[in-house]
PDB file of C-alpha atoms in Angstrom:
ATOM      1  CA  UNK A   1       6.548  10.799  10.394  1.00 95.00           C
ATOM      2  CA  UNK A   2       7.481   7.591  12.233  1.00 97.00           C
ATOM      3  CA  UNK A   3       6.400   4.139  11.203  1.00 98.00           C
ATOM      4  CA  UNK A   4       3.894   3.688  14.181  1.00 98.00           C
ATOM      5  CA  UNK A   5       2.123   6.868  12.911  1.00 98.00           C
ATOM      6  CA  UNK A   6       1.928   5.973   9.139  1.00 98.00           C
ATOM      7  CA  UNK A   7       0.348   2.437  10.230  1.00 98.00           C
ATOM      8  CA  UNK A   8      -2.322   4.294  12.421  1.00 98.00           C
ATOM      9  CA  UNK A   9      -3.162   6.435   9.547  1.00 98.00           C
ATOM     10  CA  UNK A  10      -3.233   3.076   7.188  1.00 98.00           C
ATOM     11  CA  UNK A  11      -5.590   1.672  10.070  1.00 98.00           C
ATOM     12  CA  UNK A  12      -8.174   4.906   9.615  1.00 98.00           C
ATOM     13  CA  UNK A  13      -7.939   4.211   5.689  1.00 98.00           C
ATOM     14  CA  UNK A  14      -8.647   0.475   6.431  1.00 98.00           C
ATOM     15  CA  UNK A  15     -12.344   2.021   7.906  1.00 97.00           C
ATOM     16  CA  UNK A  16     -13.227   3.433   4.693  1.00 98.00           C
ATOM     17  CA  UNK A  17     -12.659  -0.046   2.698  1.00 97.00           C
ATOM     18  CA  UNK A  18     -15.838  -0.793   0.414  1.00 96.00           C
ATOM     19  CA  UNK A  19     -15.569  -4.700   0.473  1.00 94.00           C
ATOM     20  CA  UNK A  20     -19.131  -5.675   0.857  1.00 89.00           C
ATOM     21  CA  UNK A  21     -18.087  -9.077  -1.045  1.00 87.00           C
ATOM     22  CA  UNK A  22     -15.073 -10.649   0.819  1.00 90.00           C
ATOM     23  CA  UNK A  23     -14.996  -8.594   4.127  1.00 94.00           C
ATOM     24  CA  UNK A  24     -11.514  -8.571   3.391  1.00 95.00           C
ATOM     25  CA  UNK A  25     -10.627  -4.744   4.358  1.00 97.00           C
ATOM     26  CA  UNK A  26      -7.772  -3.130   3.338  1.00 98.00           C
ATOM     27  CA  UNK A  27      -5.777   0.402   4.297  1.00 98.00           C
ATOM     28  CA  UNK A  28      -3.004   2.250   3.065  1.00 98.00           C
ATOM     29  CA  UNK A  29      -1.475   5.725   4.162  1.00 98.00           C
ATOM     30  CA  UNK A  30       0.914   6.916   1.786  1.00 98.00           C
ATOM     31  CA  UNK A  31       3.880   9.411   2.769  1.00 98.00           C
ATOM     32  CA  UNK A  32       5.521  12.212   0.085  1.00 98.00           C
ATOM     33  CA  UNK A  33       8.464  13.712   0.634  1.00 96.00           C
ATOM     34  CA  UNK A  34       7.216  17.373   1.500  1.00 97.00           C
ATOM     35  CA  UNK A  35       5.024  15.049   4.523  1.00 97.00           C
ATOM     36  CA  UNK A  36       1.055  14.915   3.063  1.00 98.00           C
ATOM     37  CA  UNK A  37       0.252  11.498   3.649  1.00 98.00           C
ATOM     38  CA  UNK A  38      -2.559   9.735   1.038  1.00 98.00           C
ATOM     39  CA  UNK A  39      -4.729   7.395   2.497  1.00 98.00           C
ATOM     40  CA  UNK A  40      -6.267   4.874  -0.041  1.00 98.00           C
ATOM     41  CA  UNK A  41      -8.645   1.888   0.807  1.00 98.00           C
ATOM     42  CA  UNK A  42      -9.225  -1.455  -1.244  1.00 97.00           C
ATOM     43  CA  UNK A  43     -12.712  -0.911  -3.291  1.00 96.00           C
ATOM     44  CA  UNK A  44     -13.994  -4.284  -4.666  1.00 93.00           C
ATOM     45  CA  UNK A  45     -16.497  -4.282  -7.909  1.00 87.00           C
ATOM     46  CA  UNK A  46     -20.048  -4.792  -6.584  1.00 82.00           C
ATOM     47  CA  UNK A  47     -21.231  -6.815  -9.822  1.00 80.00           C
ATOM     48  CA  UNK A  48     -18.497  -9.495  -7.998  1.00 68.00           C
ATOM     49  CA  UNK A  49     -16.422  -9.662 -11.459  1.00 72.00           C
ATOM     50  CA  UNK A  50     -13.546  -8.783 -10.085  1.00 63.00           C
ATOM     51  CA  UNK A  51     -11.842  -7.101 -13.012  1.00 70.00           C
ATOM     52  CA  UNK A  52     -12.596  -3.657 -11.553  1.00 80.00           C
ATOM     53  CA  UNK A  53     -11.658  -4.134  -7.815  1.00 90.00           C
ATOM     54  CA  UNK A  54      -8.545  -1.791  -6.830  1.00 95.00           C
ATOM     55  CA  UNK A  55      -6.468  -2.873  -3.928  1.00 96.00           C
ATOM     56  CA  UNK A  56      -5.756   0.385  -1.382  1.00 98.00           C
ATOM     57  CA  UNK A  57      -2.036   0.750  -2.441  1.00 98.00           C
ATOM     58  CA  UNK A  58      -3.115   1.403  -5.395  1.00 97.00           C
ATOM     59  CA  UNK A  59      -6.041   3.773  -4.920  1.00 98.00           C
ATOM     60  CA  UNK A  60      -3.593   5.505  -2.557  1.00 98.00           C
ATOM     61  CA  UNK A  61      -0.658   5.988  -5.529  1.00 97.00           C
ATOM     62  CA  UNK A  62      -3.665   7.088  -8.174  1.00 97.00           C
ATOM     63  CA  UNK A  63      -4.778   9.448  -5.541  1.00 98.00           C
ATOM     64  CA  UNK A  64      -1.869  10.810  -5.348  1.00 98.00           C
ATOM     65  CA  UNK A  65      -0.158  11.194  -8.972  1.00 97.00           C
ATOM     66  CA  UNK A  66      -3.823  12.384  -9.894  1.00 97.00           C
ATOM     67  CA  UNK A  67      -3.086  15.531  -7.295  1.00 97.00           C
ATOM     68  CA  UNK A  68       0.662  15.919  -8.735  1.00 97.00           C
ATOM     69  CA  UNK A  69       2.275  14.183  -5.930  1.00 97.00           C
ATOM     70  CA  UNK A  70       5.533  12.038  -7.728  1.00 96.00           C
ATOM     71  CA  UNK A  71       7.929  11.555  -4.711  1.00 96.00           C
ATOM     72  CA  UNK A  72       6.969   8.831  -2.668  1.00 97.00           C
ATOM     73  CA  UNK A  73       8.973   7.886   0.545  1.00 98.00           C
ATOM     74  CA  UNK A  74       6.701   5.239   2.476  1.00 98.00           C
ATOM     75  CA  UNK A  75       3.807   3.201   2.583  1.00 98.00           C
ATOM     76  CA  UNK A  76       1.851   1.614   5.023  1.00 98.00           C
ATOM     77  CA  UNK A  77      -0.246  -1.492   4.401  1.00 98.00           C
ATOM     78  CA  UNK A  78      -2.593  -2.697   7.184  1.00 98.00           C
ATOM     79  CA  UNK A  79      -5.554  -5.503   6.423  1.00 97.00           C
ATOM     80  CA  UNK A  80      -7.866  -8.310   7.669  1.00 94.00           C
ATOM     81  CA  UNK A  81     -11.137  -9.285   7.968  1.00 93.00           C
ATOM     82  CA  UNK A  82     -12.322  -9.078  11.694  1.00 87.00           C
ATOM     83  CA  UNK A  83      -8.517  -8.187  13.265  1.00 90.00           C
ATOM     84  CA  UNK A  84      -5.414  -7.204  11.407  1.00 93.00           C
ATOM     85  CA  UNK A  85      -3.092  -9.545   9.896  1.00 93.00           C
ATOM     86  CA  UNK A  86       0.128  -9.676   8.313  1.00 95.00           C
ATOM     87  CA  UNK A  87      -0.795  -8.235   4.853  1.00 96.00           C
ATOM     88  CA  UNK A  88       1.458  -7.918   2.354  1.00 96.00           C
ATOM     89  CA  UNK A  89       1.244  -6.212  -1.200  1.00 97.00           C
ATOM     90  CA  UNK A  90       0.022  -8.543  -3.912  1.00 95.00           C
ATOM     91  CA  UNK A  91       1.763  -8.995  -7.392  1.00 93.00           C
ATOM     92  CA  UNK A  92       0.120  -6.321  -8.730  1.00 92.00           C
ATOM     93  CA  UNK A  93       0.571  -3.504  -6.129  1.00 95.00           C
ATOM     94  CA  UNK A  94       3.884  -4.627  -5.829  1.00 95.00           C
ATOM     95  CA  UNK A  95       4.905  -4.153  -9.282  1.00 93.00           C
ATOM     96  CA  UNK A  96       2.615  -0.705  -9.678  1.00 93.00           C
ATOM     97  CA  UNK A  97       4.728   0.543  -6.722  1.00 96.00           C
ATOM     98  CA  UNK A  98       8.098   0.306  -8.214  1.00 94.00           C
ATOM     99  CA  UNK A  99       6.728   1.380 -11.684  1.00 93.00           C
ATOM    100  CA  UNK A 100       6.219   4.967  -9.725  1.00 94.00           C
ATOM    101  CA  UNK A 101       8.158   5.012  -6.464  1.00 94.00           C
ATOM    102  CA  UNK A 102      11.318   2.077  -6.806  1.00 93.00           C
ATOM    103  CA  UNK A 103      13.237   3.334  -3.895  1.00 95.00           C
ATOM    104  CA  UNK A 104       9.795   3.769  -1.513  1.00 97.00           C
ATOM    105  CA  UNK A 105      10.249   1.781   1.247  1.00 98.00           C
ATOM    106  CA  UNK A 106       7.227  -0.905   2.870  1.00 98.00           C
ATOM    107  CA  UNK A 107       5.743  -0.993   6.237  1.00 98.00           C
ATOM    108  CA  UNK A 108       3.632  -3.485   7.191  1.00 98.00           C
ATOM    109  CA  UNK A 109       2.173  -4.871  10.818  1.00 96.00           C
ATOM    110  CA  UNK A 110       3.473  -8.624  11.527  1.00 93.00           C
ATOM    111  CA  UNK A 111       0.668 -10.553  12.732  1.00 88.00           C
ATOM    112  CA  UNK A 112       2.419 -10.488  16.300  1.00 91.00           C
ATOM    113  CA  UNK A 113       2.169  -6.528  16.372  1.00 92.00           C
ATOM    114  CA  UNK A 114       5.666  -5.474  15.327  1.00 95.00           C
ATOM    115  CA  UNK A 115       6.043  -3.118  12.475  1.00 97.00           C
ATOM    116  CA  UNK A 116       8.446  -3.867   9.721  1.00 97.00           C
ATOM    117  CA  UNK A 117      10.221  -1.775   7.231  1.00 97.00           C
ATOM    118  CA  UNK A 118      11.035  -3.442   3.376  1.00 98.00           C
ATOM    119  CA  UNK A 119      12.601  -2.616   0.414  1.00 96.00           C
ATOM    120  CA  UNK A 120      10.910  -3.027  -3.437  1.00 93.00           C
ATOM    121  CA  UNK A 121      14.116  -5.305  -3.611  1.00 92.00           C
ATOM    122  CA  UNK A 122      13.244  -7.486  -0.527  1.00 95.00           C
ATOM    123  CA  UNK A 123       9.475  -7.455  -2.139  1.00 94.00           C
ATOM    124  CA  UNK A 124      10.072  -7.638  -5.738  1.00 92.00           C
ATOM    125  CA  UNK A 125      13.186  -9.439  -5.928  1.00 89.00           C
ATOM    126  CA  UNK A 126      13.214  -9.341 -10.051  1.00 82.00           C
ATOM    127  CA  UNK A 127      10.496  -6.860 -10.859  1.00 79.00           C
ATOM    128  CA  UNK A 128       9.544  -5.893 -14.751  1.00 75.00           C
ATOM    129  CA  UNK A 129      12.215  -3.339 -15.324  1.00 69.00           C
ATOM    130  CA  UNK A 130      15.253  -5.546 -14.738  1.00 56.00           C
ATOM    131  CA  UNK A 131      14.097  -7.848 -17.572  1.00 52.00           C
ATOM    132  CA  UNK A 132      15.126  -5.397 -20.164  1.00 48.00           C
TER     133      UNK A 132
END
């Protein structure tokens, strides 16, 4: 599956966002090795705590381990409020990603259009499991 395609995918997961709160929507599209792809939105916590609210990278890697699926190869992460951004993984997602997949690789829309590739490395330059 090329790049273009996994962010197109990540841009139908984006639709299915529950962020009546910030607006902010998120979408992920998630590719295993034998080629199923897992989408997986952003859901925020209606009672606007906060504590609760799941980013879509992560829905998307839950959705997936929960179904069996272990070997991860890309993900796509598309997000904005009216038009798409640059939108990076936060902290969290970043860290949650190389706890299950540390060789997946990142690809994300620049704001100007063009789609990038990353590394956990380039991401998550001295992540939890190098500490010890």
């Amino acid at each position: 599956m090329t790049n273009e395609e996994l962010i197109e995918l990540a841009k139908e997961a984006r639709e299915k966002a529950c962020v009546e709160l910030s607006g902010f929507k998120v979408g992920a599209a998630l590719l295993e090795k034998n080629g199923t792809v897992i989408l997986g939105s952003n859901i925020e916590d209606p009672s606007g705590i906060g504590v609760t609210n799941i980013c879509a990278e992560r829905c998307a890697i839950v959705k997936a381990l929960s179904e069996g699926y272990r070997e991860f190869e890309k993900i796509a992460v598309v997000g904005g409020l009216d038009k798409l951004i640059f939108c990076a993984p936060c902290g969290a997602c970043r860290q949650y990603l190389n706890s299950w997949c540390p060789s997946i690789k990142i690809v994300l829309l620049e704001t100007d259009g063009e789609i990038k590739e990353y590394s956990m490395k380039e991401l998550l330059p001295y992540s939890f499991d190098e500490t010890f």
